[in-house]
Short mmCIF file of C-alpha atoms in Angstrom, two decimals:
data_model
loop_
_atom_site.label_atom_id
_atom_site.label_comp_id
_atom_site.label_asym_id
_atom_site.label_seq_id
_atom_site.Cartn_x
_atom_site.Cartn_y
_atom_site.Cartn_z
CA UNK I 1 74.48 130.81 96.79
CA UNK I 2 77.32 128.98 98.05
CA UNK I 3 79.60 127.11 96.13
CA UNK I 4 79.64 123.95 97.42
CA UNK I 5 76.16 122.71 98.89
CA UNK I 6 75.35 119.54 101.00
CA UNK I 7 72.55 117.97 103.03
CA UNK I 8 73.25 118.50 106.28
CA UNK I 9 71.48 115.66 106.90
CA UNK I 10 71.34 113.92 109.27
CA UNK I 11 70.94 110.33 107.54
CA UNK I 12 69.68 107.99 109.89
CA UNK I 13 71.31 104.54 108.66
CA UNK I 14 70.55 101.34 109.94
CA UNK I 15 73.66 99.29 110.35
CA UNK I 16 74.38 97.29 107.21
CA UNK I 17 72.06 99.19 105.14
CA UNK I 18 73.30 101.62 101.97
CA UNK I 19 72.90 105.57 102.01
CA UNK I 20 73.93 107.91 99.32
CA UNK I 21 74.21 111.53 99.46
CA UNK I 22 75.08 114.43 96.71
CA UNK I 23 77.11 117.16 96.68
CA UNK I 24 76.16 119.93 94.29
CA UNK I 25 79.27 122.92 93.11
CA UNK I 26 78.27 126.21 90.86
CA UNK I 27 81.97 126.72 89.36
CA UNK I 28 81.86 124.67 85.67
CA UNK I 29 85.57 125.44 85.60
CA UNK I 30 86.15 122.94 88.94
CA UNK I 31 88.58 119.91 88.43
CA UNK I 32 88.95 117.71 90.85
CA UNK I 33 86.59 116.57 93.60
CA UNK I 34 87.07 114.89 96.76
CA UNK I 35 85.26 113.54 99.64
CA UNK I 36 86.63 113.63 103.36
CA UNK I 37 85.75 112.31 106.59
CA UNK I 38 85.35 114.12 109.62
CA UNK I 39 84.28 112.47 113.03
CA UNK I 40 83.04 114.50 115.98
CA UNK I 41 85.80 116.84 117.19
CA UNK I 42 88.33 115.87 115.63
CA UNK I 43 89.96 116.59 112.12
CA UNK I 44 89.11 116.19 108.35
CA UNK I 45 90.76 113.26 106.87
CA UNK I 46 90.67 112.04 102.87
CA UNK I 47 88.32 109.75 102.36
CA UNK I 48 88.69 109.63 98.58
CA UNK I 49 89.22 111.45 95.36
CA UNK I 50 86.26 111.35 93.17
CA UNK I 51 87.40 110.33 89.14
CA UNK I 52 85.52 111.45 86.16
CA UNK I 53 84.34 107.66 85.41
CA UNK I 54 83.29 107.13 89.30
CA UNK I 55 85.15 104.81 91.29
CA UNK I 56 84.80 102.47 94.51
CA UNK I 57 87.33 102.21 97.45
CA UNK I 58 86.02 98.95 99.59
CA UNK I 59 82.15 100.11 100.59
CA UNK I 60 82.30 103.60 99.33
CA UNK I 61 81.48 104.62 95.54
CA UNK I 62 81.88 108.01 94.33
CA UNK I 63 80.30 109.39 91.35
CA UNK I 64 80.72 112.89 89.57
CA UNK I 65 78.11 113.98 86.93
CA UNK I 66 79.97 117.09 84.95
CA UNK I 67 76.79 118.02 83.01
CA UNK I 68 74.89 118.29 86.66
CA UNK I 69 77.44 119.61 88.28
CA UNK I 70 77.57 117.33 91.64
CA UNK I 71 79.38 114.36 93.03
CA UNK I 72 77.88 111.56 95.08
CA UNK I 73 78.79 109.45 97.77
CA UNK I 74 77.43 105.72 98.21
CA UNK I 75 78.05 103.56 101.57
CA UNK I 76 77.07 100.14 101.19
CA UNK I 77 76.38 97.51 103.94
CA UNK I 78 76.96 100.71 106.88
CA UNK I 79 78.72 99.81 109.78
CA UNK I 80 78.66 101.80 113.28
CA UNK I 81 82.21 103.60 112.57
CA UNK I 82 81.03 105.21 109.27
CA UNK I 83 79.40 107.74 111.31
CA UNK I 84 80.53 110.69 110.89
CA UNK I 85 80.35 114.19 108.61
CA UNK I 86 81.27 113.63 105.05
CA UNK I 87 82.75 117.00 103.37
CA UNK I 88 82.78 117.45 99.74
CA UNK I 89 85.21 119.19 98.31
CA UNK I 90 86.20 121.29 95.04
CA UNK I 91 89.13 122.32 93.64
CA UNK I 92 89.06 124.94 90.80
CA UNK I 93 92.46 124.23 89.89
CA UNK I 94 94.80 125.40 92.42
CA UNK I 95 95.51 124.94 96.31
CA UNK I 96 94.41 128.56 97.00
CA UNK I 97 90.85 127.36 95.33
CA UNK I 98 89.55 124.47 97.35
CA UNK I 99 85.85 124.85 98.43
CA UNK I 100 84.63 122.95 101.30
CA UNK I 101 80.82 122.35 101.32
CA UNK I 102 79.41 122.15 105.39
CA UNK I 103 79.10 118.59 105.35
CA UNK I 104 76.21 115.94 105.80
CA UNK I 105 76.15 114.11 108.73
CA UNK I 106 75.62 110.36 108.64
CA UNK I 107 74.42 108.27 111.49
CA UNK I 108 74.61 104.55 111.36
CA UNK I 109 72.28 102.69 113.79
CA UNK I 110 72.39 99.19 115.46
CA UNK T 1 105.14 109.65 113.11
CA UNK T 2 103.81 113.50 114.22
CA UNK T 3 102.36 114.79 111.03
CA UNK T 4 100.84 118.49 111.25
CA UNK T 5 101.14 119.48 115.36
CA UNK T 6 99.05 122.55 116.05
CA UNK T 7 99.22 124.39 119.61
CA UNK T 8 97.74 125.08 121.55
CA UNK T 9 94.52 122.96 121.49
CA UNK T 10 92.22 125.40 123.29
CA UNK T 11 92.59 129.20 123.81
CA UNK T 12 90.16 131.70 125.54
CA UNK T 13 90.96 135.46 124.99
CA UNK T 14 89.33 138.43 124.94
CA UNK T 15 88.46 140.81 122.88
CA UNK T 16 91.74 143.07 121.90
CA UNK T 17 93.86 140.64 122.49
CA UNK T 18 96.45 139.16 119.90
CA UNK T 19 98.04 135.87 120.15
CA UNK T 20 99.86 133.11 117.74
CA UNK T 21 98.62 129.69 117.04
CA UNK T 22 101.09 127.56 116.03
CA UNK T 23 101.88 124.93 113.51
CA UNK T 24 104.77 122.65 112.43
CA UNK T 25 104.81 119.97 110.25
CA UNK T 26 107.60 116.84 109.66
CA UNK T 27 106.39 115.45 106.23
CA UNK T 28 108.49 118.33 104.40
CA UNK T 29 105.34 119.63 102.14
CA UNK T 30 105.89 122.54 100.48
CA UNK T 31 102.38 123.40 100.80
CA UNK T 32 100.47 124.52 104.26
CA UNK T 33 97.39 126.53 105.23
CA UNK T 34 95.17 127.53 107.62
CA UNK T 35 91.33 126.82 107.77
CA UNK T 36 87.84 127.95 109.97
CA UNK T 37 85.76 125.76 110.40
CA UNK T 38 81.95 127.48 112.19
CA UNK T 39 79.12 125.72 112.85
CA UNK T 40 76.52 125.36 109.27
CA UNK T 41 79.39 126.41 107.53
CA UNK T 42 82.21 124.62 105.35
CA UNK T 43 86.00 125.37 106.02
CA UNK T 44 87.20 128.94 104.95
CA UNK T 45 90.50 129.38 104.23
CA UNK T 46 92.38 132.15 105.63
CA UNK T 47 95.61 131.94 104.45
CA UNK T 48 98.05 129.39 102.64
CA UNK T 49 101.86 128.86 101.30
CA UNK T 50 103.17 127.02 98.35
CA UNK T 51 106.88 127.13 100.29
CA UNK T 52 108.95 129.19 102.19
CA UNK T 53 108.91 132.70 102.03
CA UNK T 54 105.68 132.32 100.31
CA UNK T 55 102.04 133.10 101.41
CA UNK T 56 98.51 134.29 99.67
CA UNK T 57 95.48 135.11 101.11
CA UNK T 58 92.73 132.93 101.28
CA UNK T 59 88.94 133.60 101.38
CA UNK T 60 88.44 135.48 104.87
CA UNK T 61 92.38 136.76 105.45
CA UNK T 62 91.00 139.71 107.60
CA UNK T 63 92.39 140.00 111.26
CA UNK T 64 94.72 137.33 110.40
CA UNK T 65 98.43 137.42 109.50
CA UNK T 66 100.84 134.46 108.60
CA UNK T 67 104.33 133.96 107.70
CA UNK T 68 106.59 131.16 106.22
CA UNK T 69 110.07 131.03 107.34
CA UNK T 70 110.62 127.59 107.42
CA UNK T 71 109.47 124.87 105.16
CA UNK T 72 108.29 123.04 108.71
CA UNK T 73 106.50 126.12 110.47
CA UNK T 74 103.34 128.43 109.57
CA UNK T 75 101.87 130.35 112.80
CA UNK T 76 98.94 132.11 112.11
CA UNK T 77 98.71 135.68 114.49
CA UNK T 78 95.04 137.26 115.56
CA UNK T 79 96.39 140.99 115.70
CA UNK T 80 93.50 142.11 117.61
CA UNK T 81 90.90 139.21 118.58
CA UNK T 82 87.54 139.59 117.73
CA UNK T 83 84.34 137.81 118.95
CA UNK T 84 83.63 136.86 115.46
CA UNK T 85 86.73 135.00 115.08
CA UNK T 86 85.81 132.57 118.02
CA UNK T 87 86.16 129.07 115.68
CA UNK T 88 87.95 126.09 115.46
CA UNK T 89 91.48 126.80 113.28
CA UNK T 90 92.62 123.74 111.51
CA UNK T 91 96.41 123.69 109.82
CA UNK T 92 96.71 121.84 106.92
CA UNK T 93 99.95 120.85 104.43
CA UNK T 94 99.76 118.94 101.62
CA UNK T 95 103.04 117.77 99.25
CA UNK T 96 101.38 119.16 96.78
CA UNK T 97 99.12 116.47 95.37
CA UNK T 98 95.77 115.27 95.97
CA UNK T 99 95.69 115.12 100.03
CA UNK T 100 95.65 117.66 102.84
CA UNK T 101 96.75 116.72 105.66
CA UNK T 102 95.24 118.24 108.80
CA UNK T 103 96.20 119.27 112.78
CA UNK T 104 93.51 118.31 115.49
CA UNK T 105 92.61 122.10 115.49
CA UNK T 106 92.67 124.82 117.66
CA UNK T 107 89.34 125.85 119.13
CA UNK T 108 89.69 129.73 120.10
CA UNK T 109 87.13 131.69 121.87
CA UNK T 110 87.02 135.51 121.82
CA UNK T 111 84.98 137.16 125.18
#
């Protein structure tokens, strides 16, 4: 089983709709949680860190559920440029311990 | 305004062959590594380096050597290239906090 899992979707989104995705980890003993942002081709980039009592940046709400072990992702009111792969990661409590899951690929639609 | 530079972009070897792929960063983080990324698959890292004169092995270190001689530079050598290691390399550094920051990748294929 792998240690970080994601849809791989794809979600089909119609532009200004909401989508929401999960991220599921096996390691208890992870500590921090983030979500990146990778468009086609090109690099991962930090999308946001994912708190313990959830938190929002603009259109995007995280969520982490301890007892359930997985983190969520929430895009409200989609717009064309949100498409992309969203990666989940894990951190077990070093830099040498990140876990990347394989990503699940939104697609926003006019 | 560089960030993490990786060279070069795109490599084609074949199989025996060794080579370096390069990576320098200007942000002055003590931490840097070096990630797969395959198809289905989340990025594996390979190695990584909490400063200079540092470095650890990551997840899937094998065929792969790195060194850290600068706080700027971390090349990453393929000793003898392997089909299997036909991917796309990303460099990463981080100051140590919350973010990695990542090159555009390298995508290497191995005949």
């Amino acid at each position: 089983r792998k240690e970080v899992e994601q849809d791989p979707g794809p979600f089909n989104v119609p532009e200004g709709a909401t989508v929401a995705f999960n991220c599921t980890y096996s390691n208890s003993a992870s500590q921090s949680f983030f979500w990146y942002r990778q468009d086609c081709r090109k690099e991962p980039k930090l999308l946001m860190s994912v708190y313990s009592s959830g938190n929002e940046d603009g259109r995007f709400t995280a969520q982490l559920n301890r007892a359930s072990q997985y983190i969520s992702l929430l895009i409200r009111d989609s717009k064309l440029s949100d498409s992309a792969t969203y990666l989940c990661v894990v951190n077990k409590g070093s830099w040498g311990k990140l876990q990347f899951g394989a990503g699940t690929q939104v697609v926003v639609t006019p | 305004n560089a960030g993490v530079t990786q060279t070069p972009k795109f490599q084609v070897l074949k199989t025996g062959q060794s080579m370096t792929l390069q990576c320098a960063q200007d942000m002055n983080h003590e931490y840097m590594s070096w990630y797969r990324q395959d198809p289905g698959m989340g990025l594996r890292l390979i190695h990584y380096s909490v400063g200079a004169g540092i470095t650890d092995q990551g997840e899937v270190p094998n065929g792969y050597n790195v060194s850290r001689s600068t706080t700027e530079d971390f090349p990453l050598r393929l000793l003898s290239a392997a089909p299997s290691q036909t991917s796309v390399y990303f460099c990463a550094s981080s100051p140590g906090g919350r973010e990695l920051f990542f090159g555009e990748g390298s995508r290497l294929t191995v005949l």
